[in-house]
Amino acid sequence: MSRRTAVWVHGPAAALACWGLGYTLWHGITAPRTALAFGVLIAAGEAVRRVPAHPVGPASGLPHALNSGAARVPSMRRPPTPSGGSPRASSALPGLREGAPLGAAGALGYALLGEAGGRPAAHGVPQTVAVVVAAGLVGLVPYLVRGGGPVLDPFARRVLTVGFAATCCQPLYGAGALPAWVAAGPVRPLFLAVLLALTALCDAVLAAALARARTGWPYGPLLRDELRALPGIGTAICATGVVIALAVAVAGLWALPVFCLPLLLTQIAFRRYAGVRATYRQTIASLARATEIAGCTPPGHARRVAGLSRAVGRELGLGGPDLDVLEHAALMHDIGQLSLVDPVPDGATAPLPPAEQRRIALLGGAVARQTGAPPEVAVIVERQADPYREQPVTARIVRTVNAYDDLVAGAAGPAGRLRALERLRLATARDHEPRVVEALARVLGRGDRAG
């Protein structure tokens, strides 16, 4: 099913690209100056595409956690990464999913362009696709040289969404319908805005489908994450695409650099914001390693719990912001052990008496607040020992995954994992929510089958 989904996206994109390039080569280029100007803009946007970060350590999510857990669970294999190649691609910050906003805005602007300096553009759908494909391929060369990740999925989405926008718009220009509407009032800008909203929705659907194909995660939460990202830089891309098309129609090609500058500045601001968030993740990861360095917990324990907790949270339908909070709390869930005079043997808190678990959890919440962690993270840490029916779902997830990692310590092979899951199922009457345990079992099952 997953491979079939990817084929149903990549296949039409490849066919559309070949048709556009072949048709344009056969019939020639209409308005070559305009095509060259937009091609340069698209290529430049792709060339400065944001290289995805490849986090190391605890912040790298499920793939690293499962891979790190291979020492304990030898048959656990690394599951596929999300669309775009980065382990955290599907959980990127809202507004940062589009790695090349300048190229995307230029491509959309060319798809919506009907006139250039008062003269009909008349380039049609095939040439629109051809310029976007050719310029995109040229611009991806320096991006790949800089160490950029896989680009097949985002490039296929770009071709399909631009083809959709051009198919809805260019035939109307050819028939003279849109210029006639302009004379009647501001219908054309409204039409373009509605068209771009539909295009953005199509792109979100495609992105979620490809992420589902790559990871096996539930489609609903993935689609919600994509839709939540649209009000960020996605809105700026759509607005810039419309403004480019309208401005070039009146002022000519000189409008391109003028109206692309705000989007470029927005992209720089988002990159700085992403840098701040990356620094915060590294700080959390360092705090999580403190318990390992002090000998309070086994090596890699916090990293494994964080990765599996994030995967279980996604399996249960949590969105991007909740998953980030869940991951950070899972990384810090044992930090209270730094305040203990006598360390817990092997760092395993699950077998301790409830009162002792409660004391360690409260100490952890206090330490988390002192480190400047968000209040939501501290609440999850300090409520680890509460009855699960009184806990938020995020705290239930961390509690169950932590107990699982403690139970499989020293176990080898599928039998050890099955025994650990069975013990968790037997404790669902009091200690663990059945829904969380079954979600954990599904996540581990997909990890076993991933190749």
Short mmCIF file of C-alpha atoms in Angstrom, two decimals:
data_model
loop_
_atom_site.label_atom_id
_atom_site.label_comp_id
_atom_site.label_asym_id
_atom_site.label_seq_id
_atom_site.Cartn_x
_atom_site.Cartn_y
_atom_site.Cartn_z
CA MET A 1 0.00 0.00 0.00
CA SER A 2 2.76 2.48 0.89
CA ARG A 3 4.81 1.89 -2.25
CA ARG A 4 1.66 2.03 -4.33
CA THR A 5 0.84 5.45 -2.88
CA ALA A 6 4.28 6.80 -3.77
CA VAL A 7 3.99 5.41 -7.30
CA TRP A 8 0.59 7.07 -7.76
CA VAL A 9 2.23 10.43 -6.96
CA HIS A 10 5.58 10.03 -8.68
CA GLY A 11 4.14 8.42 -11.82
CA PRO A 12 1.76 11.25 -12.78
CA ALA A 13 4.43 13.82 -11.89
CA ALA A 14 6.97 12.14 -14.19
CA ALA A 15 4.41 11.83 -16.99
CA LEU A 16 3.41 15.50 -16.66
CA ALA A 17 7.06 16.60 -16.66
CA CYS A 18 7.88 14.55 -19.78
CA TRP A 19 4.79 15.86 -21.57
CA GLY A 20 5.60 19.47 -20.74
CA LEU A 21 9.25 19.21 -21.75
CA GLY A 22 8.50 17.28 -24.93
CA TYR A 23 5.69 19.61 -26.04
CA THR A 24 7.80 22.71 -25.39
CA LEU A 25 10.84 21.33 -27.22
CA TRP A 26 8.68 20.40 -30.21
CA HIS A 27 6.68 23.65 -30.47
CA GLY A 28 9.28 26.09 -29.17
CA ILE A 29 9.21 28.58 -26.30
CA THR A 30 6.64 31.36 -26.22
CA ALA A 31 7.84 34.69 -24.76
CA PRO A 32 11.38 33.43 -24.06
CA ARG A 33 12.39 36.51 -22.01
CA THR A 34 9.55 35.94 -19.59
CA ALA A 35 10.28 32.22 -19.42
CA LEU A 36 13.97 32.91 -18.76
CA ALA A 37 13.23 35.46 -16.02
CA PHE A 38 10.91 33.10 -14.15
CA GLY A 39 13.27 30.19 -14.76
CA VAL A 40 16.14 32.11 -13.15
CA LEU A 41 13.92 32.98 -10.18
CA ILE A 42 12.82 29.36 -9.69
CA ALA A 43 16.36 28.03 -10.08
CA ALA A 44 17.70 30.57 -7.58
CA GLY A 45 14.97 29.63 -5.12
CA GLU A 46 15.83 25.95 -5.40
CA ALA A 47 19.56 26.67 -5.13
CA VAL A 48 19.08 28.38 -1.75
CA ARG A 49 16.69 25.67 -0.57
CA ARG A 50 16.98 25.07 3.15
CA VAL A 51 19.17 22.03 3.79
CA PRO A 52 17.27 19.91 6.33
CA ALA A 53 18.97 19.43 9.64
CA HIS A 54 20.00 15.90 10.50
CA PRO A 55 19.63 15.84 14.27
CA VAL A 56 21.81 13.55 16.27
CA GLY A 57 21.15 12.03 19.64
CA PRO A 58 17.84 12.23 21.42
CA ALA A 59 16.18 14.73 19.16
CA SER A 60 16.38 12.54 16.11
CA GLY A 61 13.11 10.79 16.81
CA LEU A 62 11.97 7.20 16.33
CA PRO A 63 14.41 5.94 13.69
CA HIS A 64 17.46 6.75 15.83
CA ALA A 65 15.76 5.45 18.95
CA LEU A 66 14.95 2.11 17.40
CA ASN A 67 18.37 1.89 15.85
CA SER A 68 20.00 2.70 19.20
CA GLY A 69 17.83 0.11 20.87
CA ALA A 70 19.20 -2.59 18.59
CA ALA A 71 21.79 -3.43 21.22
CA ARG A 72 19.01 -4.41 23.57
CA VAL A 73 16.59 -5.70 20.95
CA PRO A 74 18.71 -7.16 18.16
CA SER A 75 15.91 -7.92 15.71
CA MET A 76 14.58 -4.36 15.76
CA ARG A 77 15.33 -2.79 12.38
CA ARG A 78 15.34 0.80 11.31
CA PRO A 79 11.99 1.97 9.89
CA PRO A 80 11.80 4.18 6.84
CA THR A 81 12.20 7.91 7.22
CA PRO A 82 9.48 10.40 6.31
CA SER A 83 9.11 12.21 3.04
CA GLY A 84 12.12 14.28 2.25
CA GLY A 85 14.62 12.02 3.94
CA SER A 86 15.06 13.60 7.34
CA PRO A 87 13.91 11.56 10.33
CA ARG A 88 11.99 14.57 11.56
CA ALA A 89 10.71 15.76 8.25
CA SER A 90 7.12 15.14 9.10
CA SER A 91 7.43 16.96 12.34
CA ALA A 92 9.06 20.07 11.06
CA LEU A 93 8.08 23.39 12.50
CA PRO A 94 4.91 24.89 11.06
CA GLY A 95 5.80 27.01 8.08
CA LEU A 96 9.17 25.31 7.55
CA ARG A 97 7.97 22.34 5.51
CA GLU A 98 8.52 24.20 2.24
CA GLY A 99 12.28 24.20 1.88
CA ALA A 100 12.33 26.49 -1.19
CA PRO A 101 9.63 29.15 -0.70
CA LEU A 102 11.16 31.51 -3.26
CA GLY A 103 11.15 28.83 -5.93
CA ALA A 104 7.61 27.79 -5.02
CA ALA A 105 6.32 31.37 -5.25
CA GLY A 106 8.04 31.88 -8.60
CA ALA A 107 6.57 28.65 -9.97
CA LEU A 108 3.07 29.58 -8.83
CA GLY A 109 3.47 33.09 -10.19
CA TYR A 110 4.40 31.72 -13.62
CA ALA A 111 1.45 29.31 -13.54
CA LEU A 112 -0.94 32.21 -12.81
CA LEU A 113 0.67 34.68 -15.23
CA GLY A 114 -1.57 35.90 -18.03
CA GLU A 115 0.20 39.07 -19.12
CA ALA A 116 3.69 40.56 -18.89
CA GLY A 117 3.93 44.33 -19.18
CA GLY A 118 0.48 44.57 -20.74
CA ARG A 119 1.18 41.92 -23.39
CA PRO A 120 -0.38 38.44 -23.32
CA ALA A 121 2.02 35.83 -21.98
CA ALA A 122 0.27 32.91 -23.71
CA HIS A 123 2.75 30.28 -22.55
CA GLY A 124 0.12 27.68 -21.67
CA VAL A 125 0.21 24.66 -19.40
CA PRO A 126 2.97 22.59 -21.10
CA GLN A 127 5.50 25.43 -21.10
CA THR A 128 4.66 26.27 -17.49
CA VAL A 129 5.46 22.71 -16.45
CA ALA A 130 8.57 22.62 -18.64
CA VAL A 131 10.04 25.83 -17.19
CA VAL A 132 9.35 24.73 -13.63
CA VAL A 133 10.89 21.29 -14.21
CA ALA A 134 13.96 22.54 -16.08
CA ALA A 135 14.66 25.42 -13.70
CA GLY A 136 14.03 23.21 -10.68
CA LEU A 137 16.50 20.58 -11.87
CA VAL A 138 19.15 23.25 -12.52
CA GLY A 139 18.62 24.82 -9.10
CA LEU A 140 18.78 21.48 -7.28
CA VAL A 141 22.35 20.84 -8.41
CA PRO A 142 24.00 23.32 -5.96
CA TYR A 143 21.55 22.24 -3.26
CA LEU A 144 22.62 18.60 -3.59
CA VAL A 145 26.28 19.64 -3.72
CA ARG A 146 25.78 21.35 -0.33
CA GLY A 147 24.65 18.03 1.11
CA GLY A 148 20.89 18.40 0.70
CA GLY A 149 18.65 15.43 1.35
CA PRO A 150 16.41 13.52 -1.07
CA VAL A 151 14.20 15.79 -3.18
CA LEU A 152 12.07 13.35 -5.18
CA ASP A 153 8.93 13.77 -3.07
CA PRO A 154 8.93 17.60 -2.85
CA PHE A 155 9.84 17.88 -6.54
CA ALA A 156 6.97 15.57 -7.55
CA ARG A 157 4.58 17.64 -5.42
CA ARG A 158 5.87 20.84 -7.01
CA VAL A 159 5.24 19.53 -10.54
CA LEU A 160 1.72 18.31 -9.74
CA THR A 161 0.59 21.41 -7.84
CA VAL A 162 1.98 23.81 -10.47
CA GLY A 163 0.38 21.70 -13.18
CA PHE A 164 -2.94 21.90 -11.34
CA ALA A 165 -2.75 25.68 -10.97
CA ALA A 166 -1.73 26.18 -14.59
CA THR A 167 -4.49 23.86 -15.86
CA CYS A 168 -7.10 25.85 -13.94
CA CYS A 169 -5.75 29.22 -15.06
CA GLN A 170 -3.94 29.19 -18.42
CA PRO A 171 -6.86 27.93 -20.57
CA LEU A 172 -8.97 30.82 -19.25
CA TYR A 173 -6.28 33.27 -20.31
CA GLY A 174 -6.15 31.66 -23.73
CA ALA A 175 -9.92 32.04 -24.11
CA GLY A 176 -9.79 35.67 -22.88
CA ALA A 177 -12.08 34.95 -19.93
CA LEU A 178 -9.97 36.33 -17.07
CA PRO A 179 -9.19 39.70 -18.72
CA ALA A 180 -12.92 40.18 -19.26
CA TRP A 181 -13.59 39.51 -15.58
CA VAL A 182 -11.06 42.13 -14.56
CA ALA A 183 -13.07 44.84 -16.30
CA ALA A 184 -16.10 43.88 -14.20
CA GLY A 185 -14.32 44.31 -10.86
CA PRO A 186 -11.79 42.67 -8.55
CA VAL A 187 -12.82 39.16 -9.59
CA ARG A 188 -9.46 38.11 -10.94
CA PRO A 189 -7.50 38.54 -7.66
CA LEU A 190 -10.28 36.71 -5.81
CA PHE A 191 -10.20 33.92 -8.38
CA LEU A 192 -6.43 33.62 -8.07
CA ALA A 193 -6.63 33.55 -4.26
CA VAL A 194 -9.24 30.77 -4.30
CA LEU A 195 -7.22 28.84 -6.87
CA LEU A 196 -4.07 29.07 -4.74
CA ALA A 197 -5.99 27.94 -1.67
CA LEU A 198 -7.08 24.83 -3.57
CA THR A 199 -3.52 24.34 -4.80
CA ALA A 200 -2.17 24.56 -1.25
CA LEU A 201 -4.79 22.04 -0.12
CA CYS A 202 -3.76 19.64 -2.89
CA ASP A 203 -0.12 20.01 -1.87
CA ALA A 204 -0.99 19.25 1.76
CA VAL A 205 -2.91 16.12 0.72
CA LEU A 206 0.02 14.94 -1.42
CA ALA A 207 2.58 15.68 1.30
CA ALA A 208 0.60 13.74 3.90
CA ALA A 209 0.10 10.80 1.51
CA LEU A 210 3.83 10.62 0.75
CA ALA A 211 4.73 10.86 4.43
CA ARG A 212 2.24 8.05 5.12
CA ALA A 213 3.87 5.97 2.39
CA ARG A 214 7.35 6.53 3.81
CA THR A 215 6.61 6.03 7.51
CA GLY A 216 3.40 4.04 7.86
CA TRP A 217 2.14 6.63 10.36
CA PRO A 218 -1.61 7.42 10.49
CA TYR A 219 -2.73 9.66 7.65
CA GLY A 220 -5.07 11.87 9.69
CA PRO A 221 -2.46 13.41 12.04
CA LEU A 222 -0.03 13.84 9.14
CA LEU A 223 -2.65 15.74 7.15
CA ARG A 224 -3.52 17.88 10.17
CA ASP A 225 0.16 18.77 10.59
CA GLU A 226 0.37 19.82 6.93
CA LEU A 227 -2.80 21.92 7.18
CA ARG A 228 -1.54 23.58 10.37
CA ALA A 229 1.63 24.56 8.51
CA LEU A 230 -0.27 26.44 5.79
CA PRO A 231 -0.89 29.65 7.81
CA GLY A 232 2.87 30.03 8.23
CA ILE A 233 5.16 30.63 5.30
CA GLY A 234 2.67 28.77 3.08
CA THR A 235 0.40 31.83 3.17
CA ALA A 236 3.35 34.04 2.26
CA ILE A 237 4.16 31.80 -0.71
CA CYS A 238 0.59 31.90 -2.02
CA ALA A 239 0.29 35.66 -1.52
CA THR A 240 3.63 36.29 -3.22
CA GLY A 241 2.62 34.08 -6.14
CA VAL A 242 -0.57 36.10 -6.69
CA VAL A 243 1.23 39.44 -6.30
CA ILE A 244 3.94 38.38 -8.75
CA ALA A 245 1.38 37.42 -11.37
CA LEU A 246 -0.58 40.66 -10.97
CA ALA A 247 2.49 42.93 -10.73
CA VAL A 248 4.30 41.47 -13.74
CA ALA A 249 1.11 41.86 -15.77
CA VAL A 250 1.22 45.63 -15.16
CA ALA A 251 4.86 46.55 -14.50
CA GLY A 252 6.67 43.87 -16.47
CA LEU A 253 9.54 41.64 -15.39
CA TRP A 254 11.10 44.36 -13.19
CA ALA A 255 8.43 43.54 -10.63
CA LEU A 256 9.99 40.11 -9.95
CA PRO A 257 12.90 41.16 -7.71
CA VAL A 258 10.83 43.85 -5.98
CA PHE A 259 8.02 41.54 -4.87
CA CYS A 260 10.23 38.55 -4.10
CA LEU A 261 12.35 40.45 -1.58
CA PRO A 262 9.76 40.28 1.28
CA LEU A 263 9.49 36.51 0.87
CA LEU A 264 13.27 36.17 0.90
CA LEU A 265 13.43 38.13 4.17
CA THR A 266 10.66 35.94 5.59
CA GLN A 267 12.65 32.85 4.66
CA ILE A 268 15.72 34.22 6.44
CA ALA A 269 13.63 34.94 9.55
CA PHE A 270 12.21 31.40 9.57
CA ARG A 271 15.72 29.98 9.27
CA ARG A 272 16.83 31.94 12.31
CA TYR A 273 13.79 30.74 14.22
CA ALA A 274 14.61 27.17 13.22
CA GLY A 275 18.15 27.72 14.47
CA VAL A 276 16.84 28.84 17.85
CA ARG A 277 14.61 25.77 18.07
CA ALA A 278 17.52 23.51 17.11
CA THR A 279 19.61 25.03 19.89
CA TYR A 280 16.77 24.41 22.35
CA ARG A 281 16.56 20.76 21.27
CA GLN A 282 20.31 20.36 21.78
CA THR A 283 19.98 21.83 25.28
CA ILE A 284 17.22 19.35 26.14
CA ALA A 285 19.33 16.52 24.71
CA SER A 286 22.29 17.56 26.84
CA LEU A 287 20.14 17.61 29.98
CA ALA A 288 18.87 14.14 29.12
CA ARG A 289 22.42 12.83 28.82
CA ALA A 290 23.26 14.18 32.27
CA THR A 291 21.48 11.24 33.92
CA GLU A 292 23.50 8.82 31.78
CA ILE A 293 26.82 10.53 32.50
CA ALA A 294 26.03 10.49 36.23
CA GLY A 295 25.32 6.76 36.03
CA CYS A 296 21.67 7.17 37.03
CA THR A 297 20.24 5.61 33.85
CA PRO A 298 21.59 3.19 31.22
CA PRO A 299 23.14 4.67 28.06
CA GLY A 300 20.57 5.58 25.44
CA HIS A 301 17.56 5.08 27.72
CA ALA A 302 16.22 8.64 27.41
CA ARG A 303 16.82 8.63 23.66
CA ARG A 304 14.92 5.36 23.19
CA VAL A 305 12.02 6.48 25.38
CA ALA A 306 11.79 9.81 23.52
CA GLY A 307 11.79 8.17 20.09
CA LEU A 308 9.22 5.53 20.95
CA SER A 309 7.05 8.04 22.83
CA ARG A 310 6.92 10.30 19.79
CA ALA A 311 5.98 7.38 17.56
CA VAL A 312 3.26 6.21 19.95
CA GLY A 313 1.93 9.76 20.23
CA ARG A 314 1.68 10.01 16.46
CA GLU A 315 -0.01 6.62 16.36
CA LEU A 316 -2.62 8.00 18.79
CA GLY A 317 -3.24 11.07 16.63
CA LEU A 318 -1.23 13.79 18.39
CA GLY A 319 -0.18 16.74 16.25
CA GLY A 320 3.22 18.39 15.77
CA PRO A 321 3.27 20.78 18.79
CA ASP A 322 2.02 18.07 21.16
CA LEU A 323 4.61 15.64 19.80
CA ASP A 324 7.40 18.13 20.46
CA VAL A 325 6.27 18.59 24.07
CA LEU A 326 5.95 14.81 24.45
CA GLU A 327 9.45 14.21 23.10
CA HIS A 328 11.05 16.82 25.34
CA ALA A 329 9.25 15.46 28.42
CA ALA A 330 10.32 11.92 27.53
CA LEU A 331 13.93 13.06 27.29
CA MET A 332 13.71 14.62 30.77
CA HIS A 333 11.50 12.04 32.46
CA ASP A 334 14.36 10.65 34.61
CA ILE A 335 16.05 13.95 35.41
CA GLY A 336 14.71 13.81 38.96
CA GLN A 337 17.17 11.00 39.70
CA LEU A 338 19.96 13.58 39.70
CA SER A 339 18.56 14.78 43.06
CA LEU A 340 18.72 11.34 44.72
CA VAL A 341 21.38 10.52 47.29
CA ASP A 342 21.21 6.80 46.46
CA PRO A 343 20.78 6.13 42.72
CA VAL A 344 18.08 3.72 41.59
CA PRO A 345 19.62 0.39 40.47
CA ASP A 346 19.97 0.47 36.65
CA GLY A 347 17.80 3.61 36.63
CA ALA A 348 14.63 1.48 36.43
CA THR A 349 11.87 3.36 38.24
CA ALA A 350 8.97 1.12 37.16
CA PRO A 351 9.57 -1.57 39.86
CA LEU A 352 9.83 1.03 42.67
CA PRO A 353 7.01 1.57 45.21
CA PRO A 354 4.43 4.17 44.10
CA ALA A 355 5.49 6.65 46.81
CA GLU A 356 9.12 6.55 45.65
CA GLN A 357 8.07 6.92 42.01
CA ARG A 358 5.98 9.91 42.99
CA ARG A 359 8.87 11.55 44.85
CA ILE A 360 11.26 11.12 41.89
CA ALA A 361 8.63 12.47 39.50
CA LEU A 362 8.08 15.59 41.61
CA LEU A 363 11.84 16.14 41.84
CA GLY A 364 12.04 15.82 38.06
CA GLY A 365 9.29 18.36 37.53
CA ALA A 366 11.06 20.82 39.83
CA VAL A 367 14.37 20.36 37.98
CA ALA A 368 12.63 20.77 34.63
CA ARG A 369 11.12 24.09 35.72
CA GLN A 370 14.50 25.32 36.97
CA THR A 371 16.07 24.58 33.59
CA GLY A 372 13.54 26.82 31.82
CA ALA A 373 11.60 24.02 30.14
CA PRO A 374 8.02 24.88 29.10
CA PRO A 375 5.41 24.32 31.84
CA GLU A 376 3.73 21.57 29.80
CA VAL A 377 6.97 19.58 29.79
CA ALA A 378 7.40 19.93 33.56
CA VAL A 379 3.79 18.83 34.15
CA ILE A 380 4.31 15.64 32.15
CA VAL A 381 7.52 14.87 34.05
CA GLU A 382 6.04 15.39 37.51
CA ARG A 383 2.87 13.39 36.81
CA GLN A 384 4.61 10.18 35.78
CA ALA A 385 3.62 8.40 38.99
CA ASP A 386 -0.04 9.49 39.06
CA PRO A 387 -2.78 6.90 38.38
CA TYR A 388 -3.02 6.77 34.61
CA ARG A 389 -6.68 7.75 34.59
CA GLU A 390 -5.68 11.09 36.15
CA GLN A 391 -2.78 11.73 33.77
CA PRO A 392 -2.84 13.62 30.47
CA VAL A 393 -2.37 11.32 27.51
CA THR A 394 1.21 12.52 27.00
CA ALA A 395 2.17 11.48 30.54
CA ARG A 396 0.51 8.09 29.99
CA ILE A 397 2.60 7.56 26.88
CA VAL A 398 5.91 8.40 28.59
CA ARG A 399 5.03 6.19 31.56
CA THR A 400 4.21 3.16 29.39
CA VAL A 401 7.19 3.53 27.06
CA ASN A 402 9.54 4.04 30.01
CA ALA A 403 8.23 0.87 31.65
CA TYR A 404 8.64 -1.02 28.37
CA ASP A 405 12.28 0.06 27.99
CA ASP A 406 12.97 -0.97 31.59
CA LEU A 407 11.34 -4.37 31.03
CA VAL A 408 13.29 -5.20 27.87
CA ALA A 409 16.64 -4.34 29.49
CA GLY A 410 18.84 -7.37 28.98
CA ALA A 411 16.18 -9.20 26.94
CA ALA A 412 17.13 -10.50 23.52
CA GLY A 413 14.99 -11.12 20.46
CA PRO A 414 11.25 -10.93 19.83
CA ALA A 415 10.51 -13.14 22.86
CA GLY A 416 11.79 -10.48 25.24
CA ARG A 417 9.67 -7.79 23.61
CA LEU A 418 6.59 -9.99 23.66
CA ARG A 419 7.08 -10.73 27.37
CA ALA A 420 7.45 -7.01 28.08
CA LEU A 421 4.27 -6.18 26.15
CA GLU A 422 2.42 -8.97 27.91
CA ARG A 423 3.41 -7.58 31.32
CA LEU A 424 2.22 -4.13 30.25
CA ARG A 425 -1.11 -5.58 29.12
CA LEU A 426 -1.52 -7.35 32.45
CA ALA A 427 -0.98 -4.00 34.23
CA THR A 428 -3.63 -2.10 32.25
CA ALA A 429 -6.11 -2.37 35.11
CA ARG A 430 -4.07 0.07 37.22
CA ASP A 431 -0.79 1.28 35.74
CA HIS A 432 -1.11 1.62 31.95
CA GLU A 433 -3.85 2.68 29.58
CA PRO A 434 -4.78 -0.18 27.20
CA ARG A 435 -4.97 2.17 24.22
CA VAL A 436 -1.39 3.33 24.77
CA VAL A 437 -0.09 -0.23 25.20
CA GLU A 438 -1.72 -1.34 21.95
CA ALA A 439 -0.37 1.69 20.11
CA LEU A 440 3.11 0.81 21.36
CA ALA A 441 2.63 -2.77 20.12
CA ARG A 442 1.66 -1.51 16.65
CA VAL A 443 4.68 0.79 16.48
CA LEU A 444 7.03 -2.02 17.48
CA GLY A 445 5.37 -4.33 14.97
CA ARG A 446 5.96 -1.90 12.11
CA GLY A 447 9.58 -1.56 13.21
CA ASP A 448 10.02 -5.32 12.97
CA ARG A 449 8.74 -5.39 9.40
CA ALA A 450 10.55 -2.33 8.11
CA GLY A 451 13.31 -3.08 5.70
#
